[in-house]
Amino acid sequence: MPYRMRTAALASAAALAGSAVLMAAPVARAEVVDVNYQCKTPIGDKSAVSPIDIKGVEDGDGYKITMSWQKGVSSSPVELGKGAMTPSATIALGGADDGTLTVTGPANAAALPANTPIKINDLSGTYTPKKSGEVTFTAGVLTIKALGTTTTCTPTIDPGPSLTLDVKAASGGGGTGSAQGGGSGPDTGAGLPQTGPEDSAIALGTLGGTVLLAGAAGTLWLTRRHQSARTRH
């Protein structure tokens, strides 16, 4: 094959291999989801709808999860001074994992006017997978603490996941068995012999060698016995 044709063929193969790698990359899907909140406030119930965005970035053995509100929720009848309001929220885990993740953030950096929807700063937390697989992240309860009061905002219906990640547990979770086996003897580790075909062949070879040596010894003993008999005669 001419040099140019070989070069073109190798380039095509490399491109196909690169495409295969991209197709096999971990899945990460994110979308902005409208969350309909029902809020319990010190001055009564209120409702609000805010688009929620959840993002995940790999961080060591886990992921940094950031939750963002694109619109304000609830409000205060009085102005909230700088640092007077502290938010936190939960994110429901689904799919290969379960439970909740708590995300937190800083207090308000500027005063919040009275009777104005409260803009929540980005909240973040670290998620460490317990199991491997596809995990979903769905907006949960928002908690706002301000001036000694607590407001809780709960989604009225399941808004659906804002983020889906294909994760891998650091301990190898999600597998079908343990990497270590137990045993009743004092030594059940790597010192035990294997039980595969190779060991069977070795065992048969050892047995054959033993039989061969035993036969040779018997022949030698019989030869010496005949020689002794002839000498006596």
Short mmCIF file of C-alpha atoms in Angstrom, two decimals:
data_model
loop_
_atom_site.label_atom_id
_atom_site.label_comp_id
_atom_site.label_asym_id
_atom_site.label_seq_id
_atom_site.Cartn_x
_atom_site.Cartn_y
_atom_site.Cartn_z
CA MET A 1 0.00 0.00 0.00
CA PRO A 2 1.43 3.44 -0.94
CA TYR A 3 2.58 5.69 1.90
CA ARG A 4 -0.19 8.24 1.36
CA MET A 5 -2.88 5.56 1.44
CA ARG A 6 -1.44 4.08 4.65
CA THR A 7 -1.38 7.54 6.24
CA ALA A 8 -5.00 8.19 5.28
CA ALA A 9 -6.08 4.80 6.63
CA LEU A 10 -4.32 5.43 9.96
CA ALA A 11 -5.87 8.88 10.24
CA SER A 12 -9.35 7.44 9.62
CA ALA A 13 -8.78 4.74 12.24
CA ALA A 14 -7.63 7.35 14.76
CA ALA A 15 -10.70 9.48 14.08
CA LEU A 16 -13.02 6.51 14.59
CA ALA A 17 -11.22 5.59 17.82
CA GLY A 18 -11.59 9.17 19.06
CA SER A 19 -15.30 9.09 18.29
CA ALA A 20 -15.66 5.86 20.23
CA VAL A 21 -13.91 7.40 23.24
CA LEU A 22 -16.22 10.42 23.13
CA MET A 23 -19.28 8.18 22.94
CA ALA A 24 -18.05 6.22 25.97
CA ALA A 25 -17.45 9.37 28.07
CA PRO A 26 -19.36 9.71 31.37
CA VAL A 27 -22.91 10.98 30.98
CA ALA A 28 -23.75 14.43 32.40
CA ARG A 29 -27.09 16.04 31.61
CA ALA A 30 -28.27 19.35 33.10
CA GLU A 31 -31.33 21.46 32.47
CA VAL A 32 -33.03 24.41 34.10
CA VAL A 33 -36.22 23.21 35.82
CA ASP A 34 -39.09 25.40 37.05
CA VAL A 35 -39.78 24.64 40.70
CA ASN A 36 -43.12 25.63 42.19
CA TYR A 37 -42.44 26.44 45.85
CA GLN A 38 -44.98 26.65 48.67
CA CYS A 39 -43.38 28.68 51.45
CA LYS A 40 -44.26 28.71 55.15
CA THR A 41 -43.29 32.16 56.42
CA PRO A 42 -43.75 33.96 59.77
CA ILE A 43 -46.48 36.07 58.16
CA GLY A 44 -48.35 33.30 56.36
CA ASP A 45 -48.12 31.01 53.35
CA LYS A 46 -46.74 32.24 50.06
CA SER A 47 -45.97 30.62 46.72
CA ALA A 48 -43.35 31.30 44.11
CA VAL A 49 -41.94 29.70 40.97
CA SER A 50 -38.21 29.85 40.27
CA PRO A 51 -36.12 28.17 37.59
CA ILE A 52 -33.47 26.02 39.30
CA ASP A 53 -30.12 25.12 37.81
CA ILE A 54 -27.91 22.42 39.37
CA LYS A 55 -24.37 21.81 38.15
CA GLY A 56 -21.75 19.23 39.16
CA VAL A 57 -17.97 19.42 38.81
CA GLU A 58 -15.67 16.51 39.68
CA ASP A 59 -13.64 17.30 42.79
CA GLY A 60 -11.26 14.60 44.08
CA ASP A 61 -13.24 11.51 45.04
CA GLY A 62 -16.51 13.44 44.85
CA TYR A 63 -18.33 16.22 43.05
CA LYS A 64 -18.93 19.86 43.89
CA ILE A 65 -22.64 20.46 43.40
CA THR A 66 -23.89 24.04 42.90
CA MET A 67 -27.56 25.02 43.02
CA SER A 68 -28.70 28.33 41.50
CA TRP A 69 -32.00 30.24 41.61
CA GLN A 70 -32.81 32.41 38.60
CA LYS A 71 -35.68 34.19 40.37
CA GLY A 72 -36.32 35.29 43.93
CA VAL A 73 -38.61 33.37 46.28
CA SER A 74 -40.63 34.50 49.31
CA SER A 75 -40.16 38.01 50.70
CA SER A 76 -39.83 39.92 53.95
CA PRO A 77 -42.19 42.62 55.26
CA VAL A 78 -39.15 44.52 56.54
CA GLU A 79 -35.77 45.24 55.03
CA LEU A 80 -33.13 42.59 55.67
CA GLY A 81 -29.79 44.24 56.35
CA LYS A 82 -26.48 42.96 55.07
CA GLY A 83 -25.75 39.48 56.46
CA ALA A 84 -29.23 39.12 58.00
CA MET A 85 -30.41 36.25 55.77
CA THR A 86 -28.78 32.80 55.56
CA PRO A 87 -30.08 30.22 53.05
CA SER A 88 -29.64 26.46 52.75
CA ALA A 89 -31.37 23.75 50.73
CA THR A 90 -31.59 20.04 50.19
CA ILE A 91 -31.17 18.13 46.94
CA ALA A 92 -32.85 14.76 46.55
CA LEU A 93 -30.67 11.99 45.10
CA GLY A 94 -32.13 9.32 42.87
CA GLY A 95 -31.18 6.63 40.42
CA ALA A 96 -28.15 4.62 41.53
CA ASP A 97 -27.96 6.49 44.85
CA ASP A 98 -30.49 7.81 47.35
CA GLY A 99 -30.78 10.20 50.27
CA THR A 100 -30.34 13.97 50.31
CA LEU A 101 -27.47 16.39 49.86
CA THR A 102 -27.42 19.65 51.84
CA VAL A 103 -26.09 22.72 50.06
CA THR A 104 -25.28 25.99 51.80
CA GLY A 105 -24.09 29.46 50.93
CA PRO A 106 -23.10 32.83 52.34
CA ALA A 107 -25.43 35.35 53.92
CA ASN A 108 -26.73 38.19 51.78
CA ALA A 109 -23.93 40.56 50.82
CA ALA A 110 -26.25 43.55 50.45
CA ALA A 111 -29.45 44.73 52.10
CA LEU A 112 -32.69 43.21 50.77
CA PRO A 113 -35.63 45.65 50.40
CA ALA A 114 -38.93 44.91 52.12
CA ASN A 115 -41.68 43.12 50.18
CA THR A 116 -39.27 42.13 47.43
CA PRO A 117 -38.67 38.52 46.30
CA ILE A 118 -35.56 37.29 48.07
CA LYS A 119 -32.76 36.44 45.64
CA ILE A 120 -30.94 33.36 46.89
CA ASN A 121 -27.19 33.20 46.40
CA ASP A 122 -25.70 30.10 44.80
CA LEU A 123 -25.57 27.21 47.27
CA SER A 124 -23.02 24.44 47.07
CA GLY A 125 -21.98 21.20 48.74
CA THR A 126 -19.80 18.16 48.15
CA TYR A 127 -21.35 14.92 46.98
CA THR A 128 -19.36 11.71 47.51
CA PRO A 129 -20.93 8.75 45.69
CA LYS A 130 -21.75 5.67 47.78
CA LYS A 131 -22.59 3.68 44.66
CA SER A 132 -21.52 3.75 41.04
CA GLY A 133 -24.01 4.50 38.28
CA GLU A 134 -26.30 7.22 37.01
CA VAL A 135 -27.41 9.57 39.81
CA THR A 136 -30.08 12.28 39.54
CA PHE A 137 -30.20 15.55 41.51
CA THR A 138 -33.61 17.14 42.16
CA ALA A 139 -34.39 20.40 43.98
CA GLY A 140 -35.69 19.84 47.52
CA VAL A 141 -36.59 22.06 50.46
CA LEU A 142 -35.23 25.61 50.65
CA THR A 143 -34.71 27.06 54.15
CA ILE A 144 -34.26 30.77 54.80
CA LYS A 145 -33.22 32.01 58.24
CA ALA A 146 -33.51 35.75 58.91
CA LEU A 147 -33.94 37.94 61.98
CA GLY A 148 -34.50 34.96 64.24
CA THR A 149 -37.21 33.46 62.01
CA THR A 150 -37.24 30.46 59.67
CA THR A 151 -39.01 30.18 56.34
CA THR A 152 -39.26 26.81 54.56
CA CYS A 153 -40.14 26.51 50.87
CA THR A 154 -41.14 23.05 49.63
CA PRO A 155 -41.77 22.02 46.00
CA THR A 156 -45.51 21.37 45.62
CA ILE A 157 -44.91 18.68 42.98
CA ASP A 158 -41.90 16.66 41.91
CA PRO A 159 -40.10 19.08 39.55
CA GLY A 160 -37.89 16.37 38.07
CA PRO A 161 -34.08 16.23 38.05
CA SER A 162 -32.06 19.32 37.22
CA LEU A 163 -28.87 17.26 36.86
CA THR A 164 -27.93 13.69 35.97
CA LEU A 165 -24.40 12.42 36.51
CA ASP A 166 -22.76 9.09 35.73
CA VAL A 167 -20.62 8.67 38.86
CA LYS A 168 -18.15 6.13 40.20
CA ALA A 169 -17.80 5.43 43.91
CA ALA A 170 -14.25 5.74 45.26
CA SER A 171 -14.55 2.39 47.05
CA GLY A 172 -15.77 0.63 43.93
CA GLY A 173 -19.39 0.62 45.12
CA GLY A 174 -22.11 -0.62 42.85
CA GLY A 175 -20.32 -3.84 41.97
CA THR A 176 -21.77 -7.32 42.28
CA GLY A 177 -19.29 -8.75 44.75
CA SER A 178 -16.41 -8.15 47.10
CA ALA A 179 -12.79 -8.09 46.04
CA GLN A 180 -11.83 -10.09 49.11
CA GLY A 181 -13.07 -13.49 50.16
CA GLY A 182 -13.35 -15.05 53.58
CA GLY A 183 -12.23 -18.43 54.85
CA SER A 184 -12.18 -20.57 57.98
CA GLY A 185 -8.44 -21.24 58.07
CA PRO A 186 -5.72 -18.96 59.40
CA ASP A 187 -4.45 -18.15 55.93
CA THR A 188 -7.04 -17.59 53.23
CA GLY A 189 -5.21 -14.98 51.17
CA ALA A 190 -2.95 -15.09 48.15
CA GLY A 191 -1.06 -18.11 49.50
CA LEU A 192 -3.88 -20.44 48.49
CA PRO A 193 -3.24 -22.34 45.24
CA GLN A 194 -5.39 -21.62 42.21
CA THR A 195 -7.84 -24.21 40.97
CA GLY A 196 -7.60 -23.55 37.25
CA PRO A 197 -6.48 -25.87 34.43
CA GLU A 198 -2.84 -24.87 34.81
CA ASP A 199 -2.74 -26.15 38.39
CA SER A 200 -4.51 -29.35 37.34
CA ALA A 201 -1.82 -29.96 34.74
CA ILE A 202 0.91 -29.37 37.32
CA ALA A 203 -0.79 -31.74 39.74
CA LEU A 204 -1.11 -34.46 37.10
CA GLY A 205 2.51 -33.98 36.09
CA THR A 206 3.63 -34.36 39.69
CA LEU A 207 1.51 -37.50 40.07
CA GLY A 208 2.96 -38.97 36.84
CA GLY A 209 6.48 -38.22 38.02
CA THR A 210 5.81 -39.99 41.32
CA VAL A 211 4.45 -43.09 39.55
CA LEU A 212 7.43 -43.10 37.21
CA LEU A 213 9.90 -42.91 40.09
CA ALA A 214 8.05 -45.66 41.94
CA GLY A 215 8.21 -47.91 38.86
CA ALA A 216 11.91 -47.29 38.40
CA ALA A 217 12.55 -48.09 42.06
CA GLY A 218 10.58 -51.34 41.74
CA THR A 219 12.51 -52.37 38.65
CA LEU A 220 15.83 -51.63 40.37
CA TRP A 221 14.77 -53.66 43.43
CA LEU A 222 13.72 -56.61 41.26
CA THR A 223 17.01 -56.49 39.27
CA ARG A 224 19.06 -56.50 42.46
CA ARG A 225 16.98 -59.40 43.82
CA HIS A 226 17.65 -61.53 40.70
CA GLN A 227 21.38 -60.75 40.85
CA SER A 228 21.52 -61.83 44.51
CA ALA A 229 19.72 -65.06 43.68
CA ARG A 230 22.19 -65.93 40.91
CA THR A 231 25.13 -65.23 43.22
CA ARG A 232 23.78 -67.66 45.83
CA HIS A 233 23.35 -70.36 43.20
#
